[in-house]
């Protein structure tokens, strides 16, 4: 049986529903570059030069320029079929939540409601002084942007060496223990996010991986779809519609 059909069946019959755990690959078909792999961002930029607090302190303007360039791409991008089908599955109750490592808001723009951003959001700035968070509808005009309190603001994302927000991680762990999990477009190498599907597995839940390439998670996945996320979800949605589940 084709893997998309198996996954469609699992989605339709899942006892407690699925959570979607997503990474940069899900936004690749929307034109947002991934971090690793061919054309990955980390091939062109050194993470230690741009995505650490130390880098920010030594050159806030340079770090903001990089985030502004990425924010512009995110603002111009639109959700693809994978984001849209996941949102539809949430509306119909088959998907309970989205846990994303992505800092873009394409899940929300596709209509997903219950989204956890483990690594923060690129369209937010956070004050280093008072902690105020401001939504950015465009890149800030003066870099680095200043808060009303006088301190400078940083991108509201998680950098290397920084912990995730504890309540986000706790919630994500609880979701993965309760539900089957669709792991989509992540290289599954960045922890602690990469540990999440193992909680599902431990609890006897199903782990599905959708990724054109194999990852360290692949050996424990119950089903793998080796395709781009947009294509895979297009097919899954077609099958669910044919069978009367969507
Ligand atoms: P990566 O760039 O590490 O991995 C992207 C994955 O997506 C790879 O496994 C690709 O094979 C896969 N992929 C590419 N195109 C795809 C497509 N069209 N459909 C499905 N899969 C596709 O991205 P992440 O795993 O998200 O962290 O990276 C994790 C974290 O590393 C990021 O959140 C970021 C980075 O450091 C922080 O910024 C804290």
Short mmCIF file of N, CA and C and ligand atoms in Angstrom, two decimals, residues 22-29 33-37 40-42 47 51 67 70 100-103 119 157-160 164 184-190 193 210-215 227-230, ligand 1:
data_model
loop_
_atom_site.label_atom_id
_atom_site.label_comp_id
_atom_site.label_asym_id
_atom_site.label_seq_id
_atom_site.Cartn_x
_atom_site.Cartn_y
_atom_site.Cartn_z
N UNK A 22 6.91 20.15 13.19
CA UNK A 22 7.44 20.62 11.90
C UNK A 22 8.78 21.33 12.03
N UNK A 23 9.52 21.27 10.91
CA UNK A 23 10.80 21.97 10.84
C UNK A 23 10.89 22.73 9.53
N UNK A 24 12.07 23.26 9.26
CA UNK A 24 12.26 24.17 8.13
C UNK A 24 11.78 23.59 6.79
N UNK A 25 11.84 22.25 6.65
CA UNK A 25 11.46 21.63 5.38
C UNK A 25 10.03 21.90 4.99
N UNK A 26 9.13 22.11 5.97
CA UNK A 26 7.73 22.33 5.61
C UNK A 26 7.54 23.69 4.93
N UNK A 27 8.45 24.62 5.21
CA UNK A 27 8.33 25.95 4.60
C UNK A 27 9.20 26.08 3.35
N UNK A 28 9.95 25.03 3.01
CA UNK A 28 10.85 25.11 1.86
C UNK A 28 10.06 25.38 0.57
N UNK A 29 8.90 24.71 0.42
CA UNK A 29 8.11 24.91 -0.80
C UNK A 29 7.41 26.28 -0.82
N UNK A 33 14.37 29.32 2.88
CA UNK A 33 15.45 28.33 2.88
C UNK A 33 15.54 27.53 4.18
N UNK A 34 15.94 26.25 4.07
CA UNK A 34 16.17 25.44 5.27
C UNK A 34 17.53 25.82 5.86
N UNK A 35 17.85 25.23 6.99
CA UNK A 35 19.14 25.54 7.63
C UNK A 35 20.24 24.64 7.10
N UNK A 36 19.92 23.33 6.99
CA UNK A 36 20.93 22.37 6.55
C UNK A 36 20.56 21.83 5.17
N UNK A 37 21.42 20.98 4.63
CA UNK A 37 21.13 20.39 3.32
C UNK A 37 21.49 21.37 2.20
N UNK A 40 21.16 25.18 2.18
CA UNK A 40 20.84 25.50 3.58
C UNK A 40 21.54 26.79 4.01
N UNK A 41 20.85 27.52 4.90
CA UNK A 41 21.38 28.80 5.37
C UNK A 41 22.72 28.66 6.07
N UNK A 42 22.88 27.55 6.79
CA UNK A 42 24.13 27.41 7.56
C UNK A 42 25.34 27.16 6.67
N UNK A 47 26.69 29.87 12.10
CA UNK A 47 25.73 30.11 13.18
C UNK A 47 26.34 30.86 14.35
N UNK A 51 23.79 33.51 15.16
CA UNK A 51 22.66 33.03 15.97
C UNK A 51 23.06 32.67 17.39
N UNK A 67 18.51 38.92 10.37
CA UNK A 67 17.11 38.59 10.72
C UNK A 67 16.12 39.42 9.89
N UNK A 70 15.80 37.76 6.57
CA UNK A 70 14.97 36.56 6.66
C UNK A 70 13.51 36.92 6.90
N UNK A 100 6.12 23.60 16.25
CA UNK A 100 7.05 23.93 15.17
C UNK A 100 8.37 24.47 15.70
N UNK A 101 9.43 24.12 14.96
CA UNK A 101 10.74 24.72 15.25
C UNK A 101 10.91 25.98 14.41
N UNK A 102 9.94 26.23 13.54
CA UNK A 102 10.07 27.36 12.62
C UNK A 102 9.71 28.67 13.28
N UNK A 103 10.43 29.71 12.87
CA UNK A 103 10.15 31.03 13.42
C UNK A 103 9.19 31.81 12.52
N UNK A 119 11.09 27.60 18.94
CA UNK A 119 12.28 28.43 18.75
C UNK A 119 11.94 29.92 18.57
N UNK A 157 13.75 35.13 19.18
CA UNK A 157 13.99 33.74 18.77
C UNK A 157 14.95 33.11 19.77
N UNK A 158 15.01 31.78 19.69
CA UNK A 158 15.95 31.07 20.57
C UNK A 158 17.26 30.89 19.82
N UNK A 159 18.36 31.30 20.44
CA UNK A 159 19.67 31.16 19.80
C UNK A 159 20.40 29.94 20.35
N UNK A 160 21.47 29.56 19.65
CA UNK A 160 22.30 28.45 20.13
C UNK A 160 22.78 28.74 21.54
N UNK A 164 15.03 26.59 25.69
CA UNK A 164 13.68 26.87 25.19
C UNK A 164 12.85 27.34 26.37
N UNK A 184 7.52 16.38 10.30
CA UNK A 184 7.57 16.86 8.91
C UNK A 184 8.71 17.86 8.70
N UNK A 185 9.60 17.56 7.75
CA UNK A 185 10.58 18.55 7.32
C UNK A 185 11.58 19.00 8.36
N UNK A 186 12.00 18.06 9.21
CA UNK A 186 13.05 18.42 10.16
C UNK A 186 14.18 17.41 10.06
N UNK A 187 15.42 17.91 10.19
CA UNK A 187 16.58 17.01 10.12
C UNK A 187 16.72 16.20 11.41
N UNK A 188 15.91 16.53 12.42
CA UNK A 188 15.89 15.77 13.68
C UNK A 188 17.26 15.67 14.33
N UNK A 189 18.01 16.76 14.27
CA UNK A 189 19.34 16.75 14.91
C UNK A 189 19.47 17.81 16.00
N UNK A 190 18.52 18.76 16.06
CA UNK A 190 18.65 19.84 17.03
C UNK A 190 17.79 19.52 18.26
N UNK A 193 14.24 19.72 20.71
CA UNK A 193 13.08 19.48 19.83
C UNK A 193 13.13 18.06 19.24
N UNK A 210 7.76 12.55 7.41
CA UNK A 210 7.61 13.02 6.03
C UNK A 210 8.81 13.89 5.70
N UNK A 211 9.68 13.38 4.86
CA UNK A 211 10.94 14.07 4.57
C UNK A 211 11.56 13.38 3.36
N UNK A 212 12.00 14.13 2.35
CA UNK A 212 12.60 13.48 1.18
C UNK A 212 13.88 12.73 1.53
N UNK A 213 14.50 13.09 2.66
CA UNK A 213 15.77 12.46 3.03
C UNK A 213 15.62 11.70 4.34
N UNK A 214 16.52 10.74 4.56
CA UNK A 214 16.44 10.03 5.84
C UNK A 214 17.15 10.86 6.91
N UNK A 215 16.76 10.63 8.16
CA UNK A 215 17.28 11.41 9.29
C UNK A 215 17.58 10.43 10.43
N UNK A 227 8.95 12.12 0.48
CA UNK A 227 8.53 13.10 -0.52
C UNK A 227 8.55 14.48 0.09
N UNK A 228 8.43 15.49 -0.76
CA UNK A 228 8.27 16.85 -0.24
C UNK A 228 6.93 16.94 0.47
N UNK A 229 6.90 17.76 1.53
CA UNK A 229 5.70 17.82 2.37
C UNK A 229 4.46 18.24 1.58
N UNK A 230 4.60 19.21 0.68
CA UNK A 230 3.44 19.70 -0.08
C UNK A 230 2.81 18.58 -0.90
P1 LIG B 1 16.99 21.70 8.85
O1 LIG B 1 17.40 22.71 7.84
O2 LIG B 1 18.04 21.17 9.77
O3 LIG B 1 16.33 20.45 8.13
C1 LIG B 1 15.37 20.60 7.13
C2 LIG B 1 14.86 19.23 6.77
O4 LIG B 1 13.82 19.40 5.86
C3 LIG B 1 15.91 18.31 6.12
O5 LIG B 1 15.88 17.05 6.75
C4 LIG B 1 15.41 18.20 4.67
O6 LIG B 1 15.65 16.91 4.10
C5 LIG B 1 13.92 18.45 4.83
N1 LIG B 1 13.24 19.02 3.66
C6 LIG B 1 13.72 19.85 2.70
N2 LIG B 1 12.76 20.19 1.83
C7 LIG B 1 11.62 19.58 2.25
C8 LIG B 1 10.28 19.54 1.77
N3 LIG B 1 9.89 20.24 0.69
N4 LIG B 1 9.38 18.80 2.47
C9 LIG B 1 9.74 18.10 3.58
N5 LIG B 1 10.99 18.10 4.06
C10 LIG B 1 11.92 18.82 3.41
O7 LIG B 1 15.76 22.34 9.65
P2 LIG B 1 15.23 22.01 11.13
O8 LIG B 1 15.27 20.55 11.39
O9 LIG B 1 13.94 22.72 11.27
O10 LIG B 1 17.06 26.38 15.30
O11 LIG B 1 16.32 22.73 12.01
C11 LIG B 1 16.18 22.71 13.38
C12 LIG B 1 16.72 23.97 13.97
O12 LIG B 1 18.07 24.17 13.54
C13 LIG B 1 16.02 25.24 13.53
O13 LIG B 1 14.81 25.48 14.18
C14 LIG B 1 17.05 26.27 13.87
C15 LIG B 1 18.30 25.60 13.40
O14 LIG B 1 19.43 25.84 14.14
C16 LIG B 1 17.20 27.57 15.89
O15 LIG B 1 17.28 28.58 15.24
C17 LIG B 1 17.23 27.51 17.37
#
